Tab-separated table of C-alpha atoms in Angstrom:
chain	number	residue	atom	x	y	z
A	6	MET	CA	321.733	186.993	185.658
A	7	ALA	CA	322.562	183.512	184.349
A	8	ASN	CA	320.098	181.460	182.349
A	9	PRO	CA	321.795	178.071	182.444
A	10	HIS	CA	319.091	175.718	181.222
A	11	LEU	CA	317.353	177.255	178.269
A	12	ASP	CA	315.464	174.505	176.534
A	13	ALA	CA	316.719	174.210	172.955
A	14	ASP	CA	313.190	173.353	171.771
A	15	LEU	CA	311.807	176.672	172.945
A	16	ALA	CA	311.060	179.350	170.405
A	17	GLN	CA	312.413	182.832	171.019
A	18	THR	CA	310.854	186.175	170.223
A	19	VAL	CA	312.858	188.848	168.434
A	20	PHE	CA	313.375	190.509	171.845
A	21	HIS	CA	315.139	187.526	173.442
A	22	ASP	CA	318.627	189.056	173.545
A	23	LEU	CA	317.187	192.339	174.833
A	24	HIS	CA	315.406	190.505	177.688
A	25	VAL	CA	318.655	188.799	178.683
A	26	GLU	CA	320.544	192.091	178.433
A	27	LEU	CA	317.942	193.710	180.709
A	28	GLY	CA	318.527	190.964	183.303
A	29	ALA	CA	315.312	189.012	182.755
A	30	LYS	CA	314.765	185.602	184.257
A	31	MET	CA	313.600	183.539	181.294
A	32	VAL	CA	311.095	180.687	181.639
A	33	PRO	CA	309.259	178.395	179.218
A	34	PHE	CA	305.760	179.670	178.400
A	35	ALA	CA	303.498	178.315	175.626
A	36	GLY	CA	306.510	176.916	173.789
A	37	TYR	CA	308.496	180.153	174.042
A	38	SER	CA	311.327	181.299	176.241
A	39	MET	CA	309.767	184.369	177.888
A	40	PRO	CA	310.772	186.830	180.629
A	41	VAL	CA	308.927	186.037	183.874
A	42	GLN	CA	310.561	188.956	185.679
A	43	TYR	CA	313.322	191.540	185.434
A	44	PRO	CA	315.608	192.668	188.287
A	45	LEU	CA	312.833	194.953	189.616
A	46	GLY	CA	310.858	191.840	190.659
A	47	VAL	CA	307.207	190.892	190.218
A	48	MET	CA	305.771	193.119	192.957
A	49	LYS	CA	307.555	196.321	191.901
A	50	GLU	CA	306.946	195.597	188.222
A	51	HIS	CA	303.240	195.298	188.948
A	52	LEU	CA	303.125	198.535	190.942
A	53	HIS	CA	305.242	200.337	188.366
A	54	THR	CA	302.762	199.452	185.618
A	55	ARG	CA	299.976	201.031	187.678
A	56	THR	CA	301.891	204.282	188.296
A	57	GLY	CA	304.277	204.632	185.324
A	58	ALA	CA	304.294	202.483	182.211
A	59	GLY	CA	305.206	198.863	181.613
A	60	LEU	CA	306.514	197.423	178.359
A	61	PHE	CA	305.590	193.766	177.787
A	62	ASP	CA	306.807	191.434	175.056
A	63	VAL	CA	303.680	189.638	173.862
A	64	SER	CA	305.169	188.513	170.549
A	65	HIS	CA	304.377	184.900	171.379
A	66	MET	CA	300.729	185.675	170.664
A	67	GLY	CA	299.370	184.965	167.216
A	68	GLN	CA	298.685	187.756	164.729
A	69	VAL	CA	296.320	186.743	161.949
A	70	ILE	CA	294.722	188.573	159.034
A	71	LEU	CA	291.380	187.368	157.701
A	72	ARG	CA	290.540	188.431	154.143
A	73	GLY	CA	287.577	187.635	151.944
A	74	ASP	CA	284.432	189.073	150.369
A	75	ASN	CA	282.889	189.380	153.800
A	76	PRO	CA	285.223	188.214	156.572
A	77	ALA	CA	283.017	189.620	159.362
A	78	THR	CA	280.009	187.562	158.282
A	79	ALA	CA	282.265	184.528	157.878
A	80	LEU	CA	283.906	184.873	161.304
A	81	GLU	CA	280.489	185.071	162.976
A	82	ARG	CA	280.118	181.373	162.102
A	83	LEU	CA	282.810	180.633	164.710
A	84	VAL	CA	282.140	183.176	167.488
A	85	PRO	CA	279.014	184.063	169.534
A	86	VAL	CA	279.986	187.700	169.049
A	87	SER	CA	278.596	190.410	166.794
A	88	ILE	CA	281.358	191.206	164.282
A	89	VAL	CA	279.343	192.524	161.312
A	90	PRO	CA	278.546	195.965	162.828
A	91	LEU	CA	282.096	196.440	164.135
A	92	LYS	CA	283.192	199.753	162.621
A	93	GLU	CA	286.423	200.247	160.753
A	94	GLY	CA	289.120	201.264	163.216
A	95	ARG	CA	287.478	199.458	166.147
A	96	GLN	CA	288.317	196.265	168.001
A	97	ARG	CA	286.224	193.814	170.034
A	98	TYR	CA	286.811	190.870	172.395
A	99	ALA	CA	285.634	187.527	171.030
A	100	LEU	CA	285.589	183.796	171.756
A	101	PHE	CA	285.966	180.735	169.563
A	102	THR	CA	283.483	178.147	170.839
A	103	ASN	CA	283.174	174.399	170.226
A	104	GLU	CA	280.088	172.254	169.552
A	105	ASP	CA	279.611	171.651	173.302
A	106	GLY	CA	279.605	175.376	174.004
A	107	GLY	CA	283.109	175.299	175.511
A	108	ILE	CA	285.698	177.973	174.763
A	109	LEU	CA	288.488	177.114	172.302
A	110	ASP	CA	290.253	180.455	172.737
A	111	ASP	CA	289.615	184.102	173.476
A	112	LEU	CA	290.851	186.702	171.051
A	113	MET	CA	290.722	190.287	169.838
A	114	VAL	CA	289.138	191.121	166.478
A	115	ALA	CA	289.812	194.441	164.752
A	116	ASN	CA	288.083	195.825	161.658
A	117	ARG	CA	290.773	197.303	159.429
A	118	GLY	CA	288.626	198.189	156.427
A	119	ASP	CA	289.125	195.486	153.830
A	120	HIS	CA	290.150	192.811	156.339
A	121	LEU	CA	289.965	191.709	159.973
A	122	PHE	CA	293.041	191.582	162.201
A	123	LEU	CA	292.985	188.984	164.972
A	124	VAL	CA	295.247	188.506	167.992
A	125	VAL	CA	295.011	185.029	169.552
A	126	ASN	CA	296.674	183.251	172.464
A	127	ALA	CA	300.110	181.718	171.945
A	128	ALA	CA	299.181	178.237	173.152
A	129	CYS	CA	296.114	178.138	170.895
A	130	LYS	CA	297.370	179.827	167.753
A	131	GLU	CA	298.071	176.743	165.639
A	132	ALA	CA	294.708	175.210	166.521
A	133	ASP	CA	292.921	178.530	165.911
A	134	VAL	CA	294.468	178.903	162.470
A	135	ALA	CA	293.585	175.311	161.559
A	136	HIS	CA	290.043	175.892	162.879
A	137	MET	CA	289.615	178.988	160.717
A	138	LYS	CA	291.120	177.373	157.623
A	139	ALA	CA	288.832	174.359	158.015
A	140	ASN	CA	285.665	176.357	158.615
A	141	LEU	CA	286.175	179.601	156.715
A	142	ALA	CA	286.752	178.336	153.185
A	143	ASP	CA	285.463	181.693	151.907
A	144	CYS	CA	288.321	183.533	153.632
A	145	GLU	CA	292.074	183.714	153.288
A	146	VAL	CA	293.774	183.151	156.643
A	147	GLU	CA	297.174	184.822	156.754
A	148	VAL	CA	299.403	184.215	159.765
A	149	ILE	CA	301.701	187.189	160.321
A	150	GLU	CA	305.169	185.774	160.993
A	151	ASP	CA	307.353	188.841	160.430
A	152	ARG	CA	305.990	191.148	163.104
A	153	ALA	CA	306.514	191.362	166.852
A	154	LEU	CA	303.900	192.483	169.391
A	155	LEU	CA	304.463	194.781	172.368
A	156	ALA	CA	302.057	195.933	175.059
A	157	LEU	CA	302.680	199.344	176.598
A	158	GLN	CA	300.459	199.736	179.661
A	159	GLY	CA	299.924	202.242	182.429
A	160	PRO	CA	299.241	205.953	183.019
A	161	LYS	CA	302.468	207.013	181.272
A	162	ALA	CA	301.870	204.815	178.198
A	163	GLU	CA	300.152	207.566	176.227
A	164	ALA	CA	302.997	210.064	176.588
A	165	ALA	CA	305.627	207.418	175.842
A	166	LEU	CA	303.999	206.310	172.601
A	167	ALA	CA	302.888	209.802	171.563
A	168	ALA	CA	306.568	210.816	171.521
A	169	PHE	CA	306.855	208.741	168.344
A	170	VAL	CA	303.225	208.601	167.193
A	171	PRO	CA	301.419	211.823	168.241
A	172	SER	CA	298.066	210.591	166.909
A	173	ALA	CA	298.096	207.702	169.403
A	174	ALA	CA	296.981	210.210	172.059
A	175	ASP	CA	293.701	210.754	170.199
A	176	MET	CA	292.730	207.075	170.233
A	177	VAL	CA	290.242	205.756	172.803
A	178	PHE	CA	289.819	202.298	174.331
A	179	MET	CA	289.475	199.632	171.619
A	180	ASP	CA	290.393	201.973	168.731
A	181	VAL	CA	292.847	200.546	166.222
A	182	ALA	CA	295.061	202.376	163.726
A	183	VAL	CA	297.788	201.688	161.196
A	184	VAL	CA	300.394	204.426	161.456
A	185	GLU	CA	303.658	205.187	159.653
A	186	SER	CA	306.552	205.853	162.032
A	187	ASP	CA	310.343	205.982	162.264
A	188	PHE	CA	310.068	202.272	163.057
A	189	GLY	CA	308.062	201.403	159.967
A	190	GLU	CA	304.337	200.746	159.913
A	191	LEU	CA	302.883	200.253	163.404
A	192	TRP	CA	299.575	198.496	164.003
A	193	ILE	CA	298.282	200.099	167.173
A	194	SER	CA	295.287	199.298	169.346
A	195	ARG	CA	294.378	201.172	172.496
A	196	SER	CA	293.866	198.110	174.652
A	197	GLY	CA	295.736	195.593	176.742
A	198	TYR	CA	295.323	193.034	179.464
A	199	THR	CA	296.290	194.816	182.674
A	200	GLY	CA	293.233	196.941	183.484
A	201	GLU	CA	295.330	200.000	182.636
A	202	ASP	CA	295.028	202.455	179.825
A	203	GLY	CA	297.594	201.570	177.205
A	204	TYR	CA	298.366	200.091	173.833
A	205	GLU	CA	299.241	196.928	172.023
A	206	ILE	CA	301.571	197.615	169.126
A	207	SER	CA	302.503	195.318	166.279
A	208	VAL	CA	305.854	196.263	164.749
A	209	SER	CA	307.982	194.783	161.983
A	210	SER	CA	310.516	192.309	163.414
A	211	ASP	CA	313.276	194.264	161.629
A	212	SER	CA	312.699	197.421	163.663
A	213	ALA	CA	311.110	195.876	166.778
A	214	VAL	CA	314.160	195.909	169.057
A	215	GLU	CA	315.033	199.475	168.094
A	216	PHE	CA	311.413	200.472	168.806
A	217	ALA	CA	311.407	198.701	172.188
A	218	ARG	CA	314.647	200.453	173.172
A	219	ALA	CA	313.166	203.808	172.156
A	220	LEU	CA	310.083	203.183	174.314
A	221	LEU	CA	312.207	202.017	177.256
A	222	ALA	CA	314.162	205.278	177.027
A	223	GLN	CA	310.953	207.272	177.602
A	224	ASP	CA	310.097	208.698	181.012
A	225	GLY	CA	308.791	206.067	183.409
A	226	VAL	CA	308.866	203.061	181.072
A	227	GLU	CA	310.170	199.772	182.512
A	228	PRO	CA	310.220	196.262	181.040
A	229	ILE	CA	307.667	194.002	182.756
A	230	GLY	CA	307.587	190.214	182.818
A	231	LEU	CA	304.882	187.565	182.721
A	232	GLY	CA	304.753	187.344	186.532
A	233	ALA	CA	303.419	190.869	186.902
A	234	ARG	CA	301.297	190.484	183.770
A	235	ASP	CA	299.468	187.696	185.592
A	236	SER	CA	298.783	189.628	188.816
A	237	LEU	CA	297.811	192.726	186.804
A	238	ARG	CA	295.252	190.857	184.703
A	239	LEU	CA	293.867	189.085	187.767
A	240	GLU	CA	293.344	192.380	189.630
A	241	ALA	CA	291.561	193.555	186.472
A	242	GLY	CA	289.292	190.480	186.596
A	243	LEU	CA	290.452	189.251	183.198
A	244	CYS	CA	290.531	185.550	182.276
A	245	LEU	CA	293.693	183.628	181.505
A	246	TYR	CA	292.914	181.095	178.809
A	247	GLY	CA	293.833	177.604	179.995
A	248	ASN	CA	293.260	178.558	183.654
A	249	ASP	CA	289.978	180.433	183.955
A	250	ILE	CA	288.389	179.467	180.665
A	251	ASP	CA	288.928	176.446	178.440
A	252	GLU	CA	287.066	173.868	176.359
A	253	THR	CA	285.111	172.723	179.435
A	254	THR	CA	283.762	176.154	180.393
A	255	THR	CA	280.978	177.901	178.499
A	256	PRO	CA	280.887	181.670	178.006
A	257	VAL	CA	277.877	181.950	180.359
A	258	GLU	CA	279.556	179.864	183.079
A	259	ALA	CA	282.575	182.122	182.597
A	260	ALA	CA	280.439	185.248	183.149
A	261	LEU	CA	281.329	186.540	179.697
A	262	GLU	CA	277.741	187.429	178.673
A	263	TRP	CA	278.915	190.984	178.035
A	264	ALA	CA	280.964	189.670	175.100
A	265	MET	CA	277.864	188.227	173.390
A	266	GLN	CA	275.788	191.019	171.889
A	267	LYS	CA	272.004	190.954	171.399
A	268	ALA	CA	272.287	190.415	167.653
A	269	ARG	CA	273.625	186.887	168.205
A	270	ARG	CA	271.235	185.928	171.024
A	271	THR	CA	267.756	184.398	170.762
A	272	GLY	CA	265.544	186.857	168.911
A	273	GLY	CA	268.523	188.812	167.557
A	274	GLU	CA	268.897	189.639	163.839
A	275	ARG	CA	271.772	187.147	163.446
A	276	GLU	CA	270.727	184.717	166.173
A	277	GLY	CA	272.908	181.634	166.755
A	278	GLY	CA	274.843	180.081	163.901
A	279	PHE	CA	278.040	179.509	165.916
A	280	PRO	CA	279.393	176.256	167.414
A	281	GLY	CA	277.598	175.311	170.635
A	282	ALA	CA	274.792	177.824	169.985
A	283	GLU	CA	272.109	175.526	171.360
A	284	ARG	CA	273.700	175.293	174.803
A	285	ILE	CA	275.023	178.850	174.933
A	286	LEU	CA	271.717	180.453	173.873
A	287	ALA	CA	269.840	178.311	176.413
A	288	GLU	CA	272.255	179.330	179.162
A	289	LEU	CA	271.895	182.989	178.186
A	290	GLU	CA	268.152	182.620	178.807
A	291	LYS	CA	268.160	180.404	181.883
A	292	GLY	CA	271.629	180.762	183.350
A	293	ALA	CA	274.248	178.076	183.978
A	294	THR	CA	274.669	175.782	186.983
A	295	ARG	CA	278.019	177.294	187.953
A	296	ARG	CA	279.631	180.684	187.501
A	297	ARG	CA	283.058	182.309	187.446
A	298	VAL	CA	283.308	184.771	190.319
A	299	GLY	CA	285.864	186.896	192.125
A	300	ILE	CA	286.945	185.568	195.520
A	301	LEU	CA	288.528	187.620	198.306
A	302	PRO	CA	290.116	185.522	201.087
A	303	GLU	CA	289.430	186.928	204.546
A	304	GLY	CA	292.967	186.224	205.732
A	305	ARG	CA	296.307	186.815	204.108
A	306	ALA	CA	296.844	183.312	202.709
A	307	PRO	CA	296.600	183.287	198.915
A	308	MET	CA	294.116	180.745	197.516
A	309	ARG	CA	295.797	179.472	194.402
A	310	ALA	CA	294.623	177.659	191.268
A	311	GLY	CA	293.275	174.202	192.083
A	312	THR	CA	292.120	175.095	195.609
A	313	GLN	CA	288.777	173.403	196.345
A	314	LEU	CA	285.843	175.564	197.426
A	315	PHE	CA	283.127	174.551	199.902
A	316	ALA	CA	279.738	175.957	200.881
A	317	SER	CA	280.542	175.736	204.587
A	318	ALA	CA	283.380	174.982	206.992
A	319	ASP	CA	282.198	171.375	207.342
A	320	ALA	CA	280.690	170.578	203.929
A	321	THR	CA	281.976	167.227	202.707
A	322	GLU	CA	281.808	167.819	198.943
A	323	PRO	CA	283.431	170.783	197.179
A	324	MET	CA	281.056	173.021	195.202
A	325	GLY	CA	283.744	174.829	193.230
A	326	GLN	CA	287.391	175.418	192.527
A	327	VAL	CA	289.825	178.304	192.269
A	328	THR	CA	291.204	178.777	188.728
A	329	SER	CA	293.579	181.710	189.397
A	330	GLY	CA	294.889	183.025	192.687
A	331	ALA	CA	297.666	185.363	193.710
A	332	PHE	CA	298.549	188.301	195.896
A	333	GLY	CA	297.300	191.584	194.452
A	334	PRO	CA	300.071	194.151	194.929
A	335	SER	CA	297.786	197.132	194.235
A	336	ILE	CA	294.893	195.965	196.413
A	337	GLU	CA	297.430	194.746	199.008
A	338	ARG	CA	295.620	191.497	199.650
A	339	PRO	CA	295.239	188.059	198.129
A	340	MET	CA	292.634	187.580	195.390
A	341	SER	CA	291.318	184.660	193.391
A	342	MET	CA	288.839	183.828	190.719
A	343	GLY	CA	287.150	180.511	190.294
A	344	TYR	CA	283.941	178.645	189.612
A	345	VAL	CA	281.247	178.159	192.250
A	346	ALA	CA	277.842	176.480	192.177
A	347	ILE	CA	275.291	179.053	191.048
A	348	ASP	CA	273.551	179.265	194.454
A	349	HIS	CA	276.859	180.497	195.955
A	350	ALA	CA	277.701	182.946	193.165
A	351	GLU	CA	276.071	186.064	194.563
A	352	THR	CA	278.422	188.862	195.620
A	353	GLY	CA	278.941	188.824	199.370
A	354	THR	CA	278.371	185.071	199.815
A	355	VAL	CA	280.776	183.596	202.358
A	356	ILE	CA	282.448	180.428	201.104
A	357	TYR	CA	285.331	178.271	202.358
A	358	ALA	CA	288.535	177.258	200.643
A	359	GLU	CA	290.634	174.311	201.715
A	360	VAL	CA	294.230	175.539	202.042
A	361	ARG	CA	296.780	173.075	203.421
A	362	GLY	CA	294.034	171.032	205.074
A	363	LYS	CA	292.320	174.025	206.709
A	364	ARG	CA	288.978	175.541	205.720
A	365	LEU	CA	289.542	179.264	205.382
A	366	PRO	CA	286.710	181.764	204.827
A	367	ALA	CA	286.464	183.934	201.722
A	368	THR	CA	283.843	186.177	200.178
A	369	VAL	CA	282.465	186.153	196.649
A	370	ALA	CA	283.375	189.558	195.241
A	371	ASP	CA	282.748	191.731	192.206
A	372	MET	CA	285.487	192.049	189.626
A	373	PRO	CA	287.604	193.877	188.679
A	374	PHE	CA	289.204	193.867	192.111
A	375	ARG	CA	290.723	197.210	191.189
A	376	PRO	CA	288.799	199.648	188.944
A	377	SER	CA	290.189	199.696	185.431
A	378	THR	CA	291.454	202.948	183.949
A	379	TYR	CA	290.706	202.518	180.255
A	380	LYS	CA	290.455	205.758	178.240
A	381	ARG	CA	286.842	205.740	177.085
B	23	MET	CA	325.766	181.256	212.409
B	24	LYS	CA	325.109	177.826	210.969
B	25	TYR	CA	323.309	177.029	207.716
B	26	THR	CA	321.232	174.141	206.368
B	27	GLU	CA	320.831	172.821	202.838
B	28	GLU	CA	317.221	174.055	203.130
B	29	HIS	CA	318.657	177.604	203.202
B	30	GLU	CA	317.892	178.282	206.848
B	31	TRP	CA	320.265	179.991	209.233
B	32	LEU	CA	320.546	179.183	212.968
B	33	ARG	CA	322.036	181.457	215.591
B	34	VAL	CA	322.474	180.465	219.233
B	35	GLU	CA	321.200	183.246	221.504
B	36	ASP	CA	321.416	182.509	225.244
B	37	ASP	CA	319.580	179.204	225.717
B	38	VAL	CA	317.564	179.262	222.469
B	39	VAL	CA	318.297	178.967	218.760
B	40	VAL	CA	316.991	181.692	216.439
B	41	VAL	CA	315.975	180.438	212.965
B	42	GLY	CA	315.372	182.287	209.711
B	43	ILE	CA	316.007	181.948	205.986
B	44	THR	CA	319.065	183.188	204.140
B	45	GLU	CA	319.431	186.178	201.817
B	46	HIS	CA	319.907	183.694	199.004
B	47	ALA	CA	316.629	181.918	199.835
B	48	ALA	CA	314.719	185.195	200.103
B	49	GLU	CA	316.068	186.292	196.745
B	50	GLN	CA	315.069	183.000	195.119
B	51	LEU	CA	311.571	183.127	196.623
B	52	GLY	CA	310.875	186.608	195.307
B	53	ASP	CA	308.540	189.044	197.057
B	54	VAL	CA	307.104	187.326	200.130
B	55	VAL	CA	303.380	188.017	200.601
B	56	PHE	CA	302.318	185.582	203.335
B	57	VAL	CA	303.932	183.886	206.322
B	58	GLU	CA	302.289	181.369	208.660
B	59	LEU	CA	304.242	180.618	211.834
B	60	PRO	CA	303.839	177.735	214.297
B	61	ASP	CA	302.126	178.161	217.670
B	62	VAL	CA	304.381	178.961	220.601
B	63	GLY	CA	304.713	175.824	222.728
B	64	THR	CA	304.707	173.413	219.789
B	65	THR	CA	307.250	170.621	220.058
B	66	VAL	CA	308.830	169.929	216.692
B	67	SER	CA	311.151	167.339	215.221
B	68	LYS	CA	313.754	167.977	212.554
B	69	ASP	CA	312.136	168.176	209.083
B	70	ASP	CA	308.622	168.865	210.406
B	71	GLU	CA	306.887	171.502	208.303
B	72	VAL	CA	306.759	174.437	210.702
B	73	VAL	CA	306.377	177.538	208.560
B	74	VAL	CA	304.457	178.240	205.363
B	75	ILE	CA	305.785	181.053	203.269
B	76	GLU	CA	304.205	182.302	200.081
B	77	SER	CA	305.811	184.591	197.572
B	78	VAL	CA	304.342	186.178	194.455
B	79	LYS	CA	305.502	183.007	192.723
B	80	ALA	CA	304.515	180.061	194.925
B	81	ALA	CA	304.048	178.520	198.355
B	82	SER	CA	307.001	176.905	200.143
B	83	ASP	CA	307.326	174.989	203.399
B	84	ILE	CA	310.086	175.727	205.856
B	85	LEU	CA	311.208	172.638	207.784
B	86	ALA	CA	312.342	172.548	211.396
B	87	PRO	CA	316.144	172.348	211.214
B	88	ILE	CA	316.493	170.700	214.620
B	89	ASP	CA	314.415	169.057	217.403
B	90	GLY	CA	313.019	171.356	220.076
B	91	GLU	CA	310.149	173.486	221.380
B	92	ILE	CA	309.022	176.691	219.709
B	93	VAL	CA	309.299	179.392	222.388
B	94	GLU	CA	308.805	182.577	220.371
B	95	VAL	CA	307.693	183.553	216.868
B	96	ASN	CA	308.235	186.781	214.942
B	97	GLU	CA	304.724	188.213	214.481
B	98	ALA	CA	306.208	191.241	212.695
B	99	ILE	CA	306.788	189.178	209.542
B	100	VAL	CA	303.191	187.930	209.637
B	101	ASP	CA	301.983	191.541	209.642
B	102	GLU	CA	304.589	192.636	207.087
B	103	PRO	CA	305.771	189.660	205.006
B	104	GLY	CA	307.914	192.000	202.872
B	105	LYS	CA	310.376	192.231	205.779
B	106	VAL	CA	311.551	188.744	204.816
B	107	ASN	CA	312.940	190.230	201.619
B	108	ASP	CA	314.287	193.365	203.302
B	109	ASP	CA	316.305	191.819	206.120
B	110	PRO	CA	316.059	188.020	206.173
B	111	GLU	CA	319.146	187.385	208.276
B	112	ASN	CA	318.342	189.808	211.124
B	113	ASP	CA	314.975	191.514	211.700
B	114	ALA	CA	312.993	188.913	209.794
B	115	TRP	CA	313.877	185.864	211.900
B	116	PHE	CA	311.082	183.253	211.926
B	117	PHE	CA	311.060	181.552	215.318
B	118	LYS	CA	313.108	180.774	218.399
B	119	ILE	CA	313.420	177.165	219.400
B	120	LYS	CA	314.532	175.705	222.720
B	121	VAL	CA	316.866	172.835	221.986
B	122	GLU	CA	317.961	170.045	224.355
B	123	ASP	CA	320.830	168.891	222.188
B	124	LEU	CA	322.818	171.418	220.157
B	125	GLY	CA	324.984	168.563	218.797
B	126	PRO	CA	323.319	168.418	215.344
B	127	MET	CA	324.432	172.018	214.754
B	128	ASP	CA	328.036	170.856	214.647
B	129	ASP	CA	327.261	169.027	211.409
B	130	MET	CA	325.679	172.062	209.744
B	131	MET	CA	327.497	174.347	207.326
B	132	ASP	CA	329.365	177.416	208.465
B	133	GLU	CA	329.199	180.601	206.396
B	134	ALA	CA	332.080	179.639	204.091
B	135	ALA	CA	330.625	176.193	203.461
B	136	TYR	CA	327.160	177.665	202.775
B	137	LYS	CA	328.615	180.191	200.329
B	138	ALA	CA	330.306	177.326	198.506
B	139	PHE	CA	327.026	175.349	198.624
B	140	ILE	CA	324.994	178.065	196.877
B	141	GLY	CA	327.820	178.666	194.420
């Protein structure tokens, strides 16, 4: 397939030529030229990931190592998350917050013994690194530039990776390991962003393409683009930074209380001490005025990002807005997430979305829309 | 068969014109997940938005290619939007329109011209 207008300013991952060879349609994403879909198409790629295994290039994301006398204690100054008790070989979801309690980025933090390993969003990585350098003078912030990142997701992911790294089969959700392989040292975590069991694997850029080809040659492994990645993560109820969470949404508004452990809350042993603590701790006690919820349209029309939400069919003022919306190939219906006023946030509440001038009914729903299959 | 620059095809069938979108359009749209058709009996003018079609990628409007009255719509593609990808130029027609003046069809592209148009 032709790619006539590749923007010269776009960065490329080490897999760029492989994507083109595999027939990917390349699009700009967070400053990178990335595959949005392969010849299989978004719908089949999505379904394949849920039944076989999907290989995703996520090398645009930032890989960062944090070293110091006590990097966990230091990092807690920037996140409302308990990092200190995180055991070696384990990973946890975290959030960088700002002074207003908004979210600067969401990230993964792994304890790898003498240092922390962080994976941050592509669009935020420069700002995140600057933020850490400015505020963590007691740490060394090393941006990893010579490694690629792959996600291998789906029920056949374990067998595909275990063909090269047998010990990967013994890992459980949110375990991390550094493993020697035929493709050099692999940094593996049993995690991902699709709601499926699977792995994210950091591999040296020198052997990355060879490794990707080896995985693609395994039974049931197909390359999957950003299009399916988006519908997969939405079915799994996971936030896309920049859409569902950003500097104007707090972690409590975003329904991410589960990511903020007791130790950092009011009365906890390491209470507060992160940017925006005053607002976030107050909201943890009293709740916020709006909340991120799942939304299931009653009809077949997708309710996409930006769609205004109303309390009734004839309400004059919107009380919320959709932040992500798409068709869910596995649940075979449209699905959205968005923010609603807190008195409309309860599961089962009927709300109305304005789609092409018409008020269409929808129901506030629990997420994930499809149960996740992580290996616990 | 005649074709428009909006990637619709028109086929005269007895006294009505059957309208759908081309293979090329269906391919560009990607997997279709939602179709909204006009009400039977609606009188439309050329370039009125008559159909909403949503794929996994985005929503698109389909414009009326010619003046007339909608006399039949294909409910099968509302129930199974994926048919638009499977067979856009036959089974997955969109609507039938009763046209007073077929003259504007003379100015539309034939198959060879459309093939040249999409390159």
